């Protein structure tokens, strides 16, 4: 596990864009797992900038988003489809046929739909690089506390904390979705490489538990400790409750010296 501590949000976005751009340059047909949320907005801006400057090409990239609210059509302004379209896809050249986001308007046999999403990931060769944010309760994707660490893509009931966090995005009187379709923790752990971004003090407790706490279903992101190639990219506020900050800085220095391609 690599923990990179940056000064602020802007530096986190810059470094994340650098890592993703590096991965695409190394493998133009990269299978990229994408995430939504405020944390990702700045990163997508950076990636769009690199694309417009002609230094990044997404024409062979395939993407899989982590999750989507159940019951929201793609056109709903709070859907993750809409978020991805507005913040990223409409500005870059990922071929539409290569874009995969769970379908929140699916009805009926949810299990069959979720199995088909997993199948599409496998058919694409598996996810090379999975981007993650983190919820205040430690969720990744919408894997709420007590999610099985072996879970696969499935329907998930949202926790009270997540409902509260999300309600501000919905209009007065508009009910926010109570369920979502999300890749499972087991699905996420199969990605070859994982990059988790967290900024701001509201994430500090979840980040510290995920990195330094025990592996537990009470903090879904703690399952990342089981993965051999995870990078946590944090700003000072999000990393504030970590007790081993000095060690992480030293590990980073040695990584830059001994295995610099982990950072490019
Ligand atoms: C949602 C998403 C997560 C994301 C989280 C954090 O719950 N399902 O994938 O990590 O929000 O969002 P934000 O970056 O807005 O704090």
mmCIF file with all atom_site columns, N, CA and C in Angstrom, residues 94-121:
data_model
loop_
_atom_site.group_PDB
_atom_site.id
_atom_site.type_symbol
_atom_site.label_atom_id
_atom_site.label_alt_id
_atom_site.label_comp_id
_atom_site.label_asym_id
_atom_site.label_entity_id
_atom_site.label_seq_id
_atom_site.pdbx_PDB_ins_code
_atom_site.Cartn_x
_atom_site.Cartn_y
_atom_site.Cartn_z
_atom_site.occupancy
_atom_site.B_iso_or_equiv
_atom_site.pdbx_formal_charge
_atom_site.auth_seq_id
_atom_site.auth_comp_id
_atom_site.auth_asym_id
_atom_site.auth_atom_id
_atom_site.pdbx_PDB_model_num
ATOM 1  N N  . UNK A 1 94  ? -13.592 9.003   -25.306 1.00 0.00 ? 94  UNK A N  1
ATOM 2  C CA . UNK A 1 94  ? -13.846 7.579   -25.022 1.00 0.00 ? 94  UNK A CA 1
ATOM 3  C C  . UNK A 1 94  ? -14.989 7.169   -25.953 1.00 0.00 ? 94  UNK A C  1
ATOM 4  N N  . UNK A 1 95  ? -14.803 6.140   -26.800 1.00 0.00 ? 95  UNK A N  1
ATOM 5  C CA . UNK A 1 95  ? -15.900 5.742   -27.688 1.00 0.00 ? 95  UNK A CA 1
ATOM 6  C C  . UNK A 1 95  ? -17.126 5.328   -26.864 1.00 0.00 ? 95  UNK A C  1
ATOM 7  N N  . UNK A 1 96  ? -18.315 5.848   -27.188 1.00 0.00 ? 96  UNK A N  1
ATOM 8  C CA . UNK A 1 96  ? -19.511 5.521   -26.390 1.00 0.00 ? 96  UNK A CA 1
ATOM 9  C C  . UNK A 1 96  ? -19.705 4.021   -26.182 1.00 0.00 ? 96  UNK A C  1
ATOM 10 N N  . UNK A 1 97  ? -19.342 3.207   -27.164 1.00 0.00 ? 97  UNK A N  1
ATOM 11 C CA . UNK A 1 97  ? -19.539 1.751   -26.994 1.00 0.00 ? 97  UNK A CA 1
ATOM 12 C C  . UNK A 1 97  ? -18.608 1.178   -25.917 1.00 0.00 ? 97  UNK A C  1
ATOM 13 N N  . UNK A 1 98  ? -17.565 1.921   -25.557 1.00 0.00 ? 98  UNK A N  1
ATOM 14 C CA . UNK A 1 98  ? -16.620 1.446   -24.531 1.00 0.00 ? 98  UNK A CA 1
ATOM 15 C C  . UNK A 1 98  ? -16.977 1.896   -23.123 1.00 0.00 ? 98  UNK A C  1
ATOM 16 N N  . UNK A 1 99  ? -18.063 2.676   -23.025 1.00 0.00 ? 99  UNK A N  1
ATOM 17 C CA . UNK A 1 99  ? -18.453 3.227   -21.712 1.00 0.00 ? 99  UNK A CA 1
ATOM 18 C C  . UNK A 1 99  ? -19.484 2.314   -21.048 1.00 0.00 ? 99  UNK A C  1
ATOM 19 N N  . UNK A 1 100 ? -19.210 1.934   -19.807 1.00 0.00 ? 100 UNK A N  1
ATOM 20 C CA . UNK A 1 100 ? -20.159 1.085   -19.060 1.00 0.00 ? 100 UNK A CA 1
ATOM 21 C C  . UNK A 1 100 ? -20.464 1.736   -17.714 1.00 0.00 ? 100 UNK A C  1
ATOM 22 N N  . UNK A 1 101 ? -21.741 1.932   -17.463 1.00 0.00 ? 101 UNK A N  1
ATOM 23 C CA . UNK A 1 101 ? -22.197 2.454   -16.162 1.00 0.00 ? 101 UNK A CA 1
ATOM 24 C C  . UNK A 1 101 ? -23.406 1.604   -15.783 1.00 0.00 ? 101 UNK A C  1
ATOM 25 N N  . UNK A 1 102 ? -23.488 1.110   -14.547 1.00 0.00 ? 102 UNK A N  1
ATOM 26 C CA . UNK A 1 102 ? -24.666 0.313   -14.205 1.00 0.00 ? 102 UNK A CA 1
ATOM 27 C C  . UNK A 1 102 ? -25.949 1.073   -14.548 1.00 0.00 ? 102 UNK A C  1
ATOM 28 N N  . UNK A 1 103 ? -26.931 0.344   -15.027 1.00 0.00 ? 103 UNK A N  1
ATOM 29 C CA . UNK A 1 103 ? -28.182 0.944   -15.490 1.00 0.00 ? 103 UNK A CA 1
ATOM 30 C C  . UNK A 1 103 ? -29.164 1.060   -14.315 1.00 0.00 ? 103 UNK A C  1
ATOM 31 N N  . UNK A 1 104 ? -29.394 2.277   -13.867 1.00 0.00 ? 104 UNK A N  1
ATOM 32 C CA . UNK A 1 104 ? -30.270 2.496   -12.708 1.00 0.00 ? 104 UNK A CA 1
ATOM 33 C C  . UNK A 1 104 ? -31.738 2.323   -13.042 1.00 0.00 ? 104 UNK A C  1
ATOM 34 N N  . UNK A 1 105 ? -32.054 2.227   -14.339 1.00 0.00 ? 105 UNK A N  1
ATOM 35 C CA . UNK A 1 105 ? -33.472 2.095   -14.692 1.00 0.00 ? 105 UNK A CA 1
ATOM 36 C C  . UNK A 1 105 ? -33.864 0.629   -14.910 1.00 0.00 ? 105 UNK A C  1
ATOM 37 N N  . UNK A 1 106 ? -32.922 -0.266  -14.630 1.00 0.00 ? 106 UNK A N  1
ATOM 38 C CA . UNK A 1 106 ? -33.205 -1.697  -14.822 1.00 0.00 ? 106 UNK A CA 1
ATOM 39 C C  . UNK A 1 106 ? -34.352 -2.130  -13.891 1.00 0.00 ? 106 UNK A C  1
ATOM 40 N N  . UNK A 1 107 ? -35.164 -3.039  -14.378 1.00 0.00 ? 107 UNK A N  1
ATOM 41 C CA . UNK A 1 107 ? -36.311 -3.527  -13.584 1.00 0.00 ? 107 UNK A CA 1
ATOM 42 C C  . UNK A 1 107 ? -36.309 -5.047  -13.636 1.00 0.00 ? 107 UNK A C  1
ATOM 43 N N  . UNK A 1 108 ? -36.880 -5.660  -12.609 1.00 0.00 ? 108 UNK A N  1
ATOM 44 C CA . UNK A 1 108 ? -37.109 -7.108  -12.700 1.00 0.00 ? 108 UNK A CA 1
ATOM 45 C C  . UNK A 1 108 ? -35.951 -7.900  -12.151 1.00 0.00 ? 108 UNK A C  1
ATOM 46 N N  . UNK A 1 109 ? -35.277 -8.625  -13.025 1.00 0.00 ? 109 UNK A N  1
ATOM 47 C CA . UNK A 1 109 ? -34.246 -9.549  -12.558 1.00 0.00 ? 109 UNK A CA 1
ATOM 48 C C  . UNK A 1 109 ? -32.927 -8.805  -12.331 1.00 0.00 ? 109 UNK A C  1
ATOM 49 N N  . UNK A 1 110 ? -32.817 -8.183  -11.152 1.00 0.00 ? 110 UNK A N  1
ATOM 50 C CA . UNK A 1 110 ? -31.620 -7.400  -10.836 1.00 0.00 ? 110 UNK A CA 1
ATOM 51 C C  . UNK A 1 110 ? -30.369 -8.286  -10.821 1.00 0.00 ? 110 UNK A C  1
ATOM 52 N N  . UNK A 1 111 ? -30.527 -9.492  -10.269 1.00 0.00 ? 111 UNK A N  1
ATOM 53 C CA . UNK A 1 111 ? -29.358 -10.376 -10.172 1.00 0.00 ? 111 UNK A CA 1
ATOM 54 C C  . UNK A 1 111 ? -28.785 -10.654 -11.549 1.00 0.00 ? 111 UNK A C  1
ATOM 55 N N  . UNK A 1 112 ? -29.685 -10.947 -12.509 1.00 0.00 ? 112 UNK A N  1
ATOM 56 C CA . UNK A 1 112 ? -29.209 -11.261 -13.865 1.00 0.00 ? 112 UNK A CA 1
ATOM 57 C C  . UNK A 1 112 ? -28.497 -10.044 -14.457 1.00 0.00 ? 112 UNK A C  1
ATOM 58 N N  . UNK A 1 113 ? -29.049 -8.851  -14.195 1.00 0.00 ? 113 UNK A N  1
ATOM 59 C CA . UNK A 1 113 ? -28.408 -7.648  -14.719 1.00 0.00 ? 113 UNK A CA 1
ATOM 60 C C  . UNK A 1 113 ? -26.995 -7.484  -14.114 1.00 0.00 ? 113 UNK A C  1
ATOM 61 N N  . UNK A 1 114 ? -26.909 -7.686  -12.802 1.00 0.00 ? 114 UNK A N  1
ATOM 62 C CA . UNK A 1 114 ? -25.619 -7.503  -12.119 1.00 0.00 ? 114 UNK A CA 1
ATOM 63 C C  . UNK A 1 114 ? -24.584 -8.526  -12.607 1.00 0.00 ? 114 UNK A C  1
ATOM 64 N N  . UNK A 1 115 ? -25.049 -9.753  -12.833 1.00 0.00 ? 115 UNK A N  1
ATOM 65 C CA . UNK A 1 115 ? -24.151 -10.783 -13.361 1.00 0.00 ? 115 UNK A CA 1
ATOM 66 C C  . UNK A 1 115 ? -23.660 -10.356 -14.750 1.00 0.00 ? 115 UNK A C  1
ATOM 67 N N  . UNK A 1 116 ? -24.552 -9.738  -15.530 1.00 0.00 ? 116 UNK A N  1
ATOM 68 C CA . UNK A 1 116 ? -24.142 -9.326  -16.886 1.00 0.00 ? 116 UNK A CA 1
ATOM 69 C C  . UNK A 1 116 ? -23.115 -8.184  -16.814 1.00 0.00 ? 116 UNK A C  1
ATOM 70 N N  . UNK A 1 117 ? -23.222 -7.331  -15.784 1.00 0.00 ? 117 UNK A N  1
ATOM 71 C CA . UNK A 1 117 ? -22.227 -6.253  -15.625 1.00 0.00 ? 117 UNK A CA 1
ATOM 72 C C  . UNK A 1 117 ? -20.848 -6.854  -15.309 1.00 0.00 ? 117 UNK A C  1
ATOM 73 N N  . UNK A 1 118 ? -20.856 -7.819  -14.415 1.00 0.00 ? 118 UNK A N  1
ATOM 74 C CA . UNK A 1 118 ? -19.603 -8.515  -14.078 1.00 0.00 ? 118 UNK A CA 1
ATOM 75 C C  . UNK A 1 118 ? -19.026 -9.198  -15.325 1.00 0.00 ? 118 UNK A C  1
ATOM 76 N N  . UNK A 1 119 ? -19.933 -9.774  -16.112 1.00 0.00 ? 119 UNK A N  1
ATOM 77 C CA . UNK A 1 119 ? -19.490 -10.476 -17.308 1.00 0.00 ? 119 UNK A CA 1
ATOM 78 C C  . UNK A 1 119 ? -18.821 -9.493  -18.272 1.00 0.00 ? 119 UNK A C  1
ATOM 79 N N  . UNK A 1 120 ? -19.394 -8.301  -18.409 1.00 0.00 ? 120 UNK A N  1
ATOM 80 C CA . UNK A 1 120 ? -18.806 -7.300  -19.317 1.00 0.00 ? 120 UNK A CA 1
ATOM 81 C C  . UNK A 1 120 ? -17.396 -6.915  -18.858 1.00 0.00 ? 120 UNK A C  1
ATOM 82 N N  . UNK A 1 121 ? -17.212 -6.825  -17.542 1.00 0.00 ? 121 UNK A N  1
ATOM 83 C CA . UNK A 1 121 ? -15.871 -6.486  -17.030 1.00 0.00 ? 121 UNK A CA 1
ATOM 84 C C  . UNK A 1 121 ? -14.880 -7.591  -17.422 1.00 0.00 ? 121 UNK A C  1
#
